């Protein structure tokens, strides 16, 4: 009972961050499983594996984020989906640049560089979703 009361008293942004984080866990699992299967099982190229994983995660992300952390947003589905896609393109491009740079400079399995890139992407994407894609 105290947990529910505590949850209701959280500042809205903190509540959003927690919800966004939970959605992000699902997105991360989907994205990384797709990347891993494509890289390790299907022996696909790294770029194709990365973009396919992110597309799978982004579809899940838009649907869940629109319905849960950012449900207060009254933006229309079309408008928010276009903005969400713009935010994704910005974050994805910066993430891919970071992964590419890490691959050239770190002597570790490239899969781990994707995890680092994903952490960077997640933080930047929350900010763009909150203040741009699902702006209230």
mmCIF file of N, CA and C in Angstrom:
data_model
loop_
_atom_site.group_PDB
_atom_site.id
_atom_site.type_symbol
_atom_site.label_atom_id
_atom_site.label_comp_id
_atom_site.label_asym_id
_atom_site.label_seq_id
_atom_site.Cartn_x
_atom_site.Cartn_y
_atom_site.Cartn_z
ATOM 1 N N UNK A 1 0.827 -1.195 0.000
ATOM 2 C CA UNK A 1 0.000 0.000 0.000
ATOM 3 C C UNK A 1 0.867 1.253 0.000
ATOM 4 N N UNK A 2 1.944 1.243 0.780
ATOM 5 C CA UNK A 2 2.826 2.403 0.830
ATOM 6 C C UNK A 2 3.492 2.652 -0.519
ATOM 7 N N UNK A 3 3.796 1.567 -1.221
ATOM 8 C CA UNK A 3 4.440 1.698 -2.525
ATOM 9 C C UNK A 3 3.531 2.423 -3.509
ATOM 10 N N UNK A 4 2.254 2.093 -3.489
ATOM 11 C CA UNK A 4 1.287 2.750 -4.377
ATOM 12 C C UNK A 4 1.180 4.229 -4.033
ATOM 13 N N UNK A 5 1.117 4.546 -2.752
ATOM 14 C CA UNK A 5 1.034 5.942 -2.324
ATOM 15 C C UNK A 5 2.319 6.690 -2.709
ATOM 16 N N UNK A 6 3.450 6.034 -2.504
ATOM 17 C CA UNK A 6 4.732 6.632 -2.878
ATOM 18 C C UNK A 6 4.773 6.911 -4.378
ATOM 19 N N UNK A 7 4.311 5.947 -5.167
ATOM 20 C CA UNK A 7 4.301 6.085 -6.632
ATOM 21 C C UNK A 7 3.442 7.274 -7.054
ATOM 22 N N UNK A 8 2.286 7.439 -6.438
ATOM 23 C CA UNK A 8 1.366 8.529 -6.787
ATOM 24 C C UNK A 8 1.933 9.898 -6.427
ATOM 25 N N UNK A 9 2.833 9.948 -5.453
ATOM 26 C CA UNK A 9 3.408 11.217 -5.007
ATOM 27 C C UNK A 9 4.700 11.585 -5.724
ATOM 28 N N UNK A 10 5.147 10.737 -6.633
ATOM 29 C CA UNK A 10 6.364 11.069 -7.379
ATOM 30 C C UNK A 10 6.115 12.262 -8.294
ATOM 31 N N UNK A 11 7.112 13.117 -8.459
ATOM 32 C CA UNK A 11 6.970 14.188 -9.456
ATOM 33 C C UNK A 11 6.739 13.573 -10.834
ATOM 34 N N UNK A 12 5.958 14.220 -11.680
ATOM 35 C CA UNK A 12 5.614 13.654 -12.988
ATOM 36 C C UNK A 12 6.831 13.234 -13.829
ATOM 37 N N UNK A 13 7.879 14.025 -13.820
ATOM 38 C CA UNK A 13 9.052 13.681 -14.626
ATOM 39 C C UNK A 13 9.735 12.418 -14.105
ATOM 40 N N UNK A 14 9.791 12.253 -12.801
ATOM 41 C CA UNK A 14 10.394 11.044 -12.221
ATOM 42 C C UNK A 14 9.572 9.816 -12.609
ATOM 43 N N UNK A 15 8.270 9.945 -12.508
ATOM 44 C CA UNK A 15 7.380 8.854 -12.902
ATOM 45 C C UNK A 15 7.572 8.511 -14.382
ATOM 46 N N UNK A 16 7.680 9.540 -15.210
ATOM 47 C CA UNK A 16 7.918 9.315 -16.644
ATOM 48 C C UNK A 16 9.232 8.588 -16.887
ATOM 49 N N UNK A 17 10.277 8.998 -16.193
ATOM 50 C CA UNK A 17 11.587 8.380 -16.379
ATOM 51 C C UNK A 17 11.529 6.899 -16.000
ATOM 52 N N UNK A 18 10.852 6.578 -14.915
ATOM 53 C CA UNK A 18 10.736 5.179 -14.491
ATOM 54 C C UNK A 18 9.956 4.375 -15.532
ATOM 55 N N UNK A 19 8.833 4.906 -15.964
ATOM 56 C CA UNK A 19 8.028 4.216 -16.982
ATOM 57 C C UNK A 19 8.814 4.077 -18.279
ATOM 58 N N UNK A 20 9.481 5.157 -18.688
ATOM 59 C CA UNK A 20 10.293 5.135 -19.897
ATOM 60 C C UNK A 20 11.390 4.076 -19.764
ATOM 61 N N UNK A 21 11.968 3.982 -18.582
ATOM 62 C CA UNK A 21 12.993 2.975 -18.334
ATOM 63 C C UNK A 21 12.464 1.558 -18.475
ATOM 64 N N UNK A 22 11.262 1.320 -17.972
ATOM 65 C CA UNK A 22 10.662 -0.009 -18.099
ATOM 66 C C UNK A 22 10.345 -0.344 -19.554
ATOM 67 N N UNK A 23 9.811 0.635 -20.279
ATOM 68 C CA UNK A 23 9.588 0.436 -21.717
ATOM 69 C C UNK A 23 10.931 0.197 -22.403
ATOM 70 N N UNK A 24 11.933 0.938 -21.963
ATOM 71 C CA UNK A 24 13.272 0.795 -22.534
ATOM 72 C C UNK A 24 13.870 -0.577 -22.321
ATOM 73 N N UNK A 25 13.570 -1.200 -21.188
ATOM 74 C CA UNK A 25 14.048 -2.565 -20.950
ATOM 75 C C UNK A 25 13.479 -3.504 -22.020
ATOM 76 N N UNK A 26 12.193 -3.367 -22.276
ATOM 77 C CA UNK A 26 11.566 -4.195 -23.320
ATOM 78 C C UNK A 26 12.185 -3.898 -24.682
ATOM 79 N N UNK A 27 12.366 -2.615 -24.990
ATOM 80 C CA UNK A 27 12.966 -2.233 -26.275
ATOM 81 C C UNK A 27 14.388 -2.766 -26.403
ATOM 82 N N UNK A 28 15.139 -2.659 -25.316
ATOM 83 C CA UNK A 28 16.525 -3.124 -25.316
ATOM 84 C C UNK A 28 16.580 -4.621 -25.582
ATOM 85 N N UNK A 29 15.726 -5.359 -24.907
ATOM 86 C CA UNK A 29 15.710 -6.807 -25.118
ATOM 87 C C UNK A 29 15.365 -7.151 -26.574
ATOM 88 N N UNK A 30 14.342 -6.502 -27.097
ATOM 89 C CA UNK A 30 13.952 -6.756 -28.483
ATOM 90 C C UNK A 30 15.087 -6.384 -29.433
ATOM 91 N N UNK A 31 15.627 -5.185 -29.263
ATOM 92 C CA UNK A 31 16.693 -4.700 -30.145
ATOM 93 C C UNK A 31 17.920 -5.594 -30.080
ATOM 94 N N UNK A 32 18.376 -5.899 -28.877
ATOM 95 C CA UNK A 32 19.613 -6.665 -28.745
ATOM 96 C C UNK A 32 19.444 -8.123 -29.171
ATOM 97 N N UNK A 33 18.274 -8.700 -28.963
ATOM 98 C CA UNK A 33 18.041 -10.073 -29.440
ATOM 99 C C UNK A 33 18.080 -10.098 -30.964
ATOM 100 N N UNK A 34 17.431 -9.135 -31.587
ATOM 101 C CA UNK A 34 17.448 -9.086 -33.052
ATOM 102 C C UNK A 34 18.879 -8.885 -33.559
ATOM 103 N N UNK A 35 19.620 -7.954 -32.964
ATOM 104 C CA UNK A 35 21.015 -7.724 -33.391
ATOM 105 C C UNK A 35 21.837 -8.996 -33.184
ATOM 106 N N UNK A 36 21.695 -9.635 -32.032
ATOM 107 C CA UNK A 36 22.483 -10.832 -31.739
ATOM 108 C C UNK A 36 22.169 -11.953 -32.716
ATOM 109 N N UNK A 37 20.874 -12.201 -32.955
ATOM 110 C CA UNK A 37 20.476 -13.266 -33.883
ATOM 111 C C UNK A 37 21.033 -12.980 -35.281
ATOM 112 N N UNK A 38 20.915 -11.738 -35.697
ATOM 113 C CA UNK A 38 21.394 -11.404 -37.040
ATOM 114 C C UNK A 38 22.920 -11.498 -37.141
ATOM 115 N N UNK A 39 23.634 -11.021 -36.107
ATOM 116 C CA UNK A 39 25.102 -11.071 -36.131
ATOM 117 C C UNK A 39 25.635 -12.488 -35.938
ATOM 118 N N UNK A 40 25.144 -13.174 -34.935
ATOM 119 C CA UNK A 40 25.741 -14.440 -34.505
ATOM 120 C C UNK A 40 25.121 -15.675 -35.146
ATOM 121 N N UNK A 41 23.831 -15.639 -35.430
ATOM 122 C CA UNK A 41 23.160 -16.813 -35.987
ATOM 123 C C UNK A 41 23.067 -16.727 -37.509
ATOM 124 N N UNK A 42 22.644 -15.568 -37.999
ATOM 125 C CA UNK A 42 22.447 -15.411 -39.442
ATOM 126 C C UNK A 42 23.682 -14.869 -40.159
ATOM 127 N N UNK A 43 24.699 -14.489 -39.380
ATOM 128 C CA UNK A 43 25.947 -13.958 -39.933
ATOM 129 C C UNK A 43 25.707 -12.772 -40.879
ATOM 130 N N UNK A 44 24.764 -11.909 -40.461
ATOM 131 C CA UNK A 44 24.445 -10.715 -41.257
ATOM 132 C C UNK A 44 25.499 -9.639 -41.043
ATOM 133 N N UNK A 45 25.510 -8.691 -41.937
ATOM 134 C CA UNK A 45 26.426 -7.558 -41.788
ATOM 135 C C UNK A 45 26.027 -6.732 -40.571
ATOM 136 N N UNK A 46 27.020 -6.070 -39.999
ATOM 137 C CA UNK A 46 26.816 -5.324 -38.771
ATOM 138 C C UNK A 46 25.795 -4.193 -38.936
ATOM 139 N N UNK A 47 25.920 -3.419 -39.997
ATOM 140 C CA UNK A 47 24.996 -2.304 -40.222
ATOM 141 C C UNK A 47 23.563 -2.767 -40.392
ATOM 142 N N UNK A 48 23.354 -3.820 -41.163
ATOM 143 C CA UNK A 48 22.012 -4.364 -41.374
ATOM 144 C C UNK A 48 21.442 -4.909 -40.070
ATOM 145 N N UNK A 49 22.272 -5.586 -39.301
ATOM 146 C CA UNK A 49 21.832 -6.118 -38.004
ATOM 147 C C UNK A 49 21.423 -4.992 -37.072
ATOM 148 N N UNK A 50 22.223 -3.938 -37.036
ATOM 149 C CA UNK A 50 21.953 -2.817 -36.145
ATOM 150 C C UNK A 50 20.654 -2.115 -36.509
ATOM 151 N N UNK A 51 20.465 -1.765 -37.758
ATOM 152 C CA UNK A 51 19.261 -1.027 -38.141
ATOM 153 C C UNK A 51 18.020 -1.893 -37.991
ATOM 154 N N UNK A 52 18.109 -3.172 -38.303
ATOM 155 C CA UNK A 52 16.958 -4.062 -38.151
ATOM 156 C C UNK A 52 16.565 -4.184 -36.681
ATOM 157 N N UNK A 53 17.547 -4.321 -35.805
ATOM 158 C CA UNK A 53 17.268 -4.383 -34.373
ATOM 159 C C UNK A 53 16.603 -3.116 -33.875
ATOM 160 N N UNK A 54 17.124 -1.969 -34.320
ATOM 161 C CA UNK A 54 16.545 -0.701 -33.879
ATOM 162 C C UNK A 54 15.139 -0.493 -34.423
ATOM 163 N N UNK A 55 14.870 -0.913 -35.639
ATOM 164 C CA UNK A 55 13.520 -0.778 -36.189
ATOM 165 C C UNK A 55 12.534 -1.619 -35.372
ATOM 166 N N UNK A 56 12.927 -2.844 -35.024
ATOM 167 C CA UNK A 56 12.057 -3.690 -34.200
ATOM 168 C C UNK A 56 11.793 -3.023 -32.850
ATOM 169 N N UNK A 57 12.845 -2.492 -32.234
ATOM 170 C CA UNK A 57 12.688 -1.823 -30.952
ATOM 171 C C UNK A 57 11.882 -0.539 -31.045
ATOM 172 N N UNK A 58 12.060 0.214 -32.128
ATOM 173 C CA UNK A 58 11.399 1.517 -32.254
ATOM 174 C C UNK A 58 9.892 1.366 -32.439
ATOM 175 N N UNK A 59 9.479 0.330 -33.125
ATOM 176 C CA UNK A 59 8.042 0.091 -33.288
ATOM 177 C C UNK A 59 7.415 -0.177 -31.916
ATOM 178 N N UNK A 60 8.046 -1.055 -31.161
ATOM 179 C CA UNK A 60 7.579 -1.326 -29.799
ATOM 180 C C UNK A 60 7.621 -0.059 -28.945
ATOM 181 N N UNK A 61 8.693 0.679 -29.055
ATOM 182 C CA UNK A 61 8.894 1.888 -28.263
ATOM 183 C C UNK A 61 7.795 2.917 -28.500
ATOM 184 N N UNK A 62 7.477 3.185 -29.756
ATOM 185 C CA UNK A 62 6.464 4.198 -30.048
ATOM 186 C C UNK A 62 5.116 3.808 -29.446
ATOM 187 N N UNK A 63 4.716 2.571 -29.675
ATOM 188 C CA UNK A 63 3.409 2.129 -29.199
ATOM 189 C C UNK A 63 3.330 2.193 -27.669
ATOM 190 N N UNK A 64 4.327 1.642 -26.993
ATOM 191 C CA UNK A 64 4.287 1.627 -25.524
ATOM 192 C C UNK A 64 4.469 3.017 -24.911
ATOM 193 N N UNK A 65 5.388 3.820 -25.462
ATOM 194 C CA UNK A 65 5.609 5.162 -24.903
ATOM 195 C C UNK A 65 4.403 6.073 -25.098
ATOM 196 N N UNK A 66 3.762 5.980 -26.223
ATOM 197 C CA UNK A 66 2.573 6.808 -26.485
ATOM 198 C C UNK A 66 1.444 6.447 -25.517
ATOM 199 N N UNK A 67 1.369 5.175 -25.139
ATOM 200 C CA UNK A 67 0.279 4.705 -24.289
ATOM 201 C C UNK A 67 0.571 4.782 -22.792
ATOM 202 N N UNK A 68 1.847 4.902 -22.406
ATOM 203 C CA UNK A 68 2.136 4.833 -20.969
ATOM 204 C C UNK A 68 2.905 6.041 -20.458
ATOM 205 N N UNK A 69 4.228 6.165 -20.642
ATOM 206 C CA UNK A 69 4.930 7.297 -20.018
ATOM 207 C C UNK A 69 4.472 8.660 -20.529
ATOM 208 N N UNK A 70 4.112 8.725 -21.799
ATOM 209 C CA UNK A 70 3.746 10.015 -22.379
ATOM 210 C C UNK A 70 2.267 10.073 -22.738
ATOM 211 N N UNK A 71 1.424 9.344 -21.991
ATOM 212 C CA UNK A 71 -0.010 9.323 -22.306
ATOM 213 C C UNK A 71 -0.679 10.665 -22.060
ATOM 214 N N UNK A 72 -0.064 11.528 -21.249
ATOM 215 C CA UNK A 72 -0.621 12.849 -21.007
ATOM 216 C C UNK A 72 -0.533 13.745 -22.243
ATOM 217 N N UNK A 73 0.329 13.340 -23.147
ATOM 218 C CA UNK A 73 0.486 14.095 -24.385
ATOM 219 C C UNK A 73 -0.800 13.988 -25.192
ATOM 220 N N UNK A 74 -1.301 15.120 -25.608
ATOM 221 C CA UNK A 74 -2.519 15.127 -26.402
ATOM 222 C C UNK A 74 -2.215 15.272 -27.881
ATOM 223 N N UNK A 75 -0.957 15.050 -28.223
ATOM 224 C CA UNK A 75 -0.585 15.159 -29.627
ATOM 225 C C UNK A 75 -1.247 14.037 -30.415
ATOM 226 N N UNK A 76 -1.601 14.346 -31.635
ATOM 227 C CA UNK A 76 -2.246 13.364 -32.486
ATOM 228 C C UNK A 76 -1.247 12.276 -32.868
ATOM 229 N N UNK A 77 -1.780 11.101 -33.180
ATOM 230 C CA UNK A 77 -0.929 9.965 -33.527
ATOM 231 C C UNK A 77 -0.022 10.293 -34.705
ATOM 232 N N UNK A 78 -0.547 10.931 -35.723
ATOM 233 C CA UNK A 78 0.262 11.230 -36.917
ATOM 234 C C UNK A 78 1.374 12.215 -36.562
ATOM 235 N N UNK A 79 1.016 13.302 -35.902
ATOM 236 C CA UNK A 79 2.007 14.320 -35.547
ATOM 237 C C UNK A 79 3.081 13.732 -34.630
ATOM 238 N N UNK A 80 2.657 13.011 -33.599
ATOM 239 C CA UNK A 80 3.644 12.460 -32.671
ATOM 240 C C UNK A 80 4.478 11.366 -33.321
ATOM 241 N N UNK A 81 3.894 10.602 -34.228
ATOM 242 C CA UNK A 81 4.680 9.544 -34.882
ATOM 243 C C UNK A 81 5.739 10.137 -35.806
ATOM 244 N N UNK A 82 5.417 11.238 -36.493
ATOM 245 C CA UNK A 82 6.418 11.898 -37.342
ATOM 246 C C UNK A 82 7.539 12.463 -36.473
ATOM 247 N N UNK A 83 7.168 13.131 -35.390
ATOM 248 C CA UNK A 83 8.180 13.679 -34.485
ATOM 249 C C UNK A 83 9.011 12.572 -33.838
ATOM 250 N N UNK A 84 8.350 11.481 -33.484
ATOM 251 C CA UNK A 84 9.041 10.342 -32.901
ATOM 252 C C UNK A 84 10.072 9.792 -33.888
ATOM 253 N N UNK A 85 9.683 9.717 -35.150
ATOM 254 C CA UNK A 85 10.590 9.230 -36.198
ATOM 255 C C UNK A 85 11.766 10.177 -36.392
ATOM 256 N N UNK A 86 11.527 11.479 -36.343
ATOM 257 C CA UNK A 86 12.605 12.464 -36.438
ATOM 258 C C UNK A 86 13.576 12.292 -35.262
ATOM 259 N N UNK A 87 13.023 12.165 -34.052
ATOM 260 C CA UNK A 87 13.863 11.963 -32.866
ATOM 261 C C UNK A 87 14.664 10.676 -33.000
ATOM 262 N N UNK A 88 14.013 9.630 -33.482
ATOM 263 C CA UNK A 88 14.705 8.357 -33.700
ATOM 264 C C UNK A 88 15.860 8.524 -34.676
ATOM 265 N N UNK A 89 15.619 9.201 -35.784
ATOM 266 C CA UNK A 89 16.672 9.379 -36.805
ATOM 267 C C UNK A 89 17.880 10.126 -36.230
ATOM 268 N N UNK A 90 17.620 11.153 -35.455
ATOM 269 C CA UNK A 90 18.710 11.911 -34.830
ATOM 270 C C UNK A 90 19.481 11.016 -33.868
ATOM 271 N N UNK A 91 18.752 10.359 -32.965
ATOM 272 C CA UNK A 91 19.400 9.506 -31.956
ATOM 273 C C UNK A 91 20.108 8.324 -32.595
ATOM 274 N N UNK A 92 19.449 7.720 -33.574
ATOM 275 C CA UNK A 92 20.054 6.564 -34.233
ATOM 276 C C UNK A 92 21.346 6.949 -34.946
ATOM 277 N N UNK A 93 21.322 8.066 -35.660
ATOM 278 C CA UNK A 93 22.515 8.510 -36.389
ATOM 279 C C UNK A 93 23.680 8.768 -35.434
ATOM 280 N N UNK A 94 23.399 9.436 -34.339
ATOM 281 C CA UNK A 94 24.449 9.712 -33.353
ATOM 282 C C UNK A 94 24.942 8.423 -32.695
ATOM 283 N N UNK A 95 24.016 7.513 -32.410
ATOM 284 C CA UNK A 95 24.371 6.216 -31.824
ATOM 285 C C UNK A 95 25.238 5.422 -32.782
ATOM 286 N N UNK A 96 24.856 5.388 -34.055
ATOM 287 C CA UNK A 96 25.624 4.619 -35.042
ATOM 288 C C UNK A 96 27.019 5.228 -35.218
ATOM 289 N N UNK A 97 27.100 6.535 -35.194
ATOM 290 C CA UNK A 97 28.408 7.184 -35.252
ATOM 291 C C UNK A 97 29.284 6.794 -34.068
ATOM 292 N N UNK A 98 28.688 6.745 -32.881
ATOM 293 C CA UNK A 98 29.429 6.343 -31.685
ATOM 294 C C UNK A 98 29.876 4.887 -31.785
ATOM 295 N N UNK A 99 28.979 3.990 -32.202
ATOM 296 C CA UNK A 99 29.325 2.573 -32.337
ATOM 297 C C UNK A 99 30.452 2.399 -33.349
ATOM 298 N N UNK A 100 30.368 3.089 -34.452
ATOM 299 C CA UNK A 100 31.407 3.004 -35.484
ATOM 300 C C UNK A 100 32.744 3.487 -34.934
ATOM 301 N N UNK A 101 32.715 4.589 -34.208
ATOM 302 C CA UNK A 101 33.940 5.124 -33.608
ATOM 303 C C UNK A 101 34.502 4.133 -32.588
ATOM 304 N N UNK A 102 33.627 3.582 -31.726
ATOM 305 C CA UNK A 102 34.072 2.611 -30.727
ATOM 306 C C UNK A 102 34.673 1.366 -31.381
ATOM 307 N N UNK A 103 34.040 0.901 -32.463
ATOM 308 C CA UNK A 103 34.566 -0.269 -33.171
ATOM 309 C C UNK A 103 35.984 -0.021 -33.673
ATOM 310 N N UNK A 104 36.258 1.200 -34.085
ATOM 311 C CA UNK A 104 37.591 1.538 -34.607
ATOM 312 C C UNK A 104 38.617 1.739 -33.493
ATOM 313 N N UNK A 105 38.153 2.043 -32.278
ATOM 314 C CA UNK A 105 39.085 2.417 -31.215
ATOM 315 C C UNK A 105 39.140 1.464 -30.017
ATOM 316 N N UNK A 106 38.183 0.566 -29.891
ATOM 317 C CA UNK A 106 38.199 -0.376 -28.770
ATOM 318 C C UNK A 106 38.388 -1.801 -29.298
ATOM 319 N N UNK A 107 39.282 -2.516 -28.684
ATOM 320 C CA UNK A 107 39.569 -3.887 -29.109
ATOM 321 C C UNK A 107 38.707 -4.878 -28.318
ATOM 322 N N UNK A 108 37.392 -4.711 -28.413
ATOM 323 C CA UNK A 108 36.464 -5.631 -27.760
ATOM 324 C C UNK A 108 35.465 -6.107 -28.799
ATOM 325 N N UNK A 109 34.717 -7.145 -28.469
ATOM 326 C CA UNK A 109 33.678 -7.652 -29.361
ATOM 327 C C UNK A 109 32.740 -6.497 -29.715
ATOM 328 N N UNK A 110 32.465 -6.314 -30.979
ATOM 329 C CA UNK A 110 31.637 -5.195 -31.431
ATOM 330 C C UNK A 110 30.247 -5.213 -30.810
ATOM 331 N N UNK A 111 29.769 -6.363 -30.420
ATOM 332 C CA UNK A 111 28.462 -6.454 -29.779
ATOM 333 C C UNK A 111 28.397 -5.560 -28.532
ATOM 334 N N UNK A 112 29.483 -5.504 -27.769
ATOM 335 C CA UNK A 112 29.506 -4.672 -26.558
ATOM 336 C C UNK A 112 29.493 -3.184 -26.892
ATOM 337 N N UNK A 113 30.058 -2.813 -28.026
ATOM 338 C CA UNK A 113 29.993 -1.415 -28.457
ATOM 339 C C UNK A 113 28.550 -1.012 -28.765
ATOM 340 N N UNK A 114 27.759 -1.966 -29.237
ATOM 341 C CA UNK A 114 26.340 -1.694 -29.479
ATOM 342 C C UNK A 114 25.623 -1.420 -28.152
ATOM 343 N N UNK A 115 26.006 -2.119 -27.108
ATOM 344 C CA UNK A 115 25.409 -1.869 -25.785
ATOM 345 C C UNK A 115 25.746 -0.462 -25.290
ATOM 346 N N UNK A 116 26.986 -0.037 -25.490
ATOM 347 C CA UNK A 116 27.402 1.313 -25.104
ATOM 348 C C UNK A 116 26.611 2.344 -25.912
ATOM 349 N N UNK A 117 26.509 2.107 -27.210
ATOM 350 C CA UNK A 117 25.741 3.005 -28.075
ATOM 351 C C UNK A 117 24.283 3.078 -27.660
ATOM 352 N N UNK A 118 23.742 1.954 -27.212
ATOM 353 C CA UNK A 118 22.344 1.921 -26.790
ATOM 354 C C UNK A 118 22.114 2.767 -25.540
ATOM 355 N N UNK A 119 23.044 2.760 -24.606
ATOM 356 C CA UNK A 119 22.912 3.590 -23.405
ATOM 357 C C UNK A 119 22.889 5.073 -23.786
ATOM 358 N N UNK A 120 23.782 5.476 -24.681
ATOM 359 C CA UNK A 120 23.834 6.853 -25.173
ATOM 360 C C UNK A 120 22.513 7.217 -25.853
ATOM 361 N N UNK A 121 22.045 6.342 -26.720
ATOM 362 C CA UNK A 121 20.804 6.538 -27.463
ATOM 363 C C UNK A 121 19.625 6.731 -26.502
ATOM 364 N N UNK A 122 19.558 5.905 -25.470
ATOM 365 C CA UNK A 122 18.431 5.916 -24.539
ATOM 366 C C UNK A 122 18.283 7.264 -23.840
ATOM 367 N N UNK A 123 19.369 7.798 -23.353
ATOM 368 C CA UNK A 123 19.332 9.084 -22.642
ATOM 369 C C UNK A 123 18.893 10.203 -23.583
ATOM 370 N N UNK A 124 19.518 10.270 -24.737
ATOM 371 C CA UNK A 124 19.187 11.316 -25.704
ATOM 372 C C UNK A 124 17.745 11.176 -26.188
ATOM 373 N N UNK A 125 17.304 9.950 -26.410
ATOM 374 C CA UNK A 125 15.963 9.715 -26.916
ATOM 375 C C UNK A 125 14.893 10.106 -25.899
ATOM 376 N N UNK A 126 15.138 9.891 -24.608
ATOM 377 C CA UNK A 126 14.166 10.323 -23.596
ATOM 378 C C UNK A 126 13.961 11.837 -23.674
ATOM 379 N N UNK A 127 15.051 12.560 -23.742
ATOM 380 C CA UNK A 127 14.974 14.024 -23.786
ATOM 381 C C UNK A 127 14.187 14.472 -25.019
ATOM 382 N N UNK A 128 14.490 13.912 -26.175
ATOM 383 C CA UNK A 128 13.777 14.308 -27.396
ATOM 384 C C UNK A 128 12.311 13.878 -27.368
ATOM 385 N N UNK A 129 12.012 12.724 -26.794
ATOM 386 C CA UNK A 129 10.610 12.305 -26.690
ATOM 387 C C UNK A 129 9.829 13.214 -25.751
ATOM 388 N N UNK A 130 10.413 13.528 -24.621
ATOM 389 C CA UNK A 130 9.717 14.352 -23.632
ATOM 390 C C UNK A 130 9.455 15.763 -24.134
ATOM 391 N N UNK A 131 10.465 16.365 -24.757
ATOM 392 C CA UNK A 131 10.359 17.783 -25.112
ATOM 393 C C UNK A 131 10.032 18.043 -26.572
ATOM 394 N N UNK A 132 9.952 16.982 -27.372
ATOM 395 C CA UNK A 132 9.666 17.201 -28.788
ATOM 396 C C UNK A 132 8.543 16.253 -29.295
ATOM 397 N N UNK A 133 8.798 14.964 -29.312
ATOM 398 C CA UNK A 133 7.863 14.026 -29.929
ATOM 399 C C UNK A 133 6.506 13.990 -29.215
ATOM 400 N N UNK A 134 6.528 13.923 -27.887
ATOM 401 C CA UNK A 134 5.297 13.829 -27.113
ATOM 402 C C UNK A 134 5.068 15.080 -26.274
ATOM 403 N N UNK A 135 5.527 16.189 -26.779
ATOM 404 C CA UNK A 135 5.408 17.455 -26.063
ATOM 405 C C UNK A 135 3.935 17.719 -25.734
ATOM 406 N N UNK A 136 3.699 18.057 -24.462
ATOM 407 C CA UNK A 136 2.306 18.307 -24.011
ATOM 408 C C UNK A 136 1.878 19.685 -24.440
#
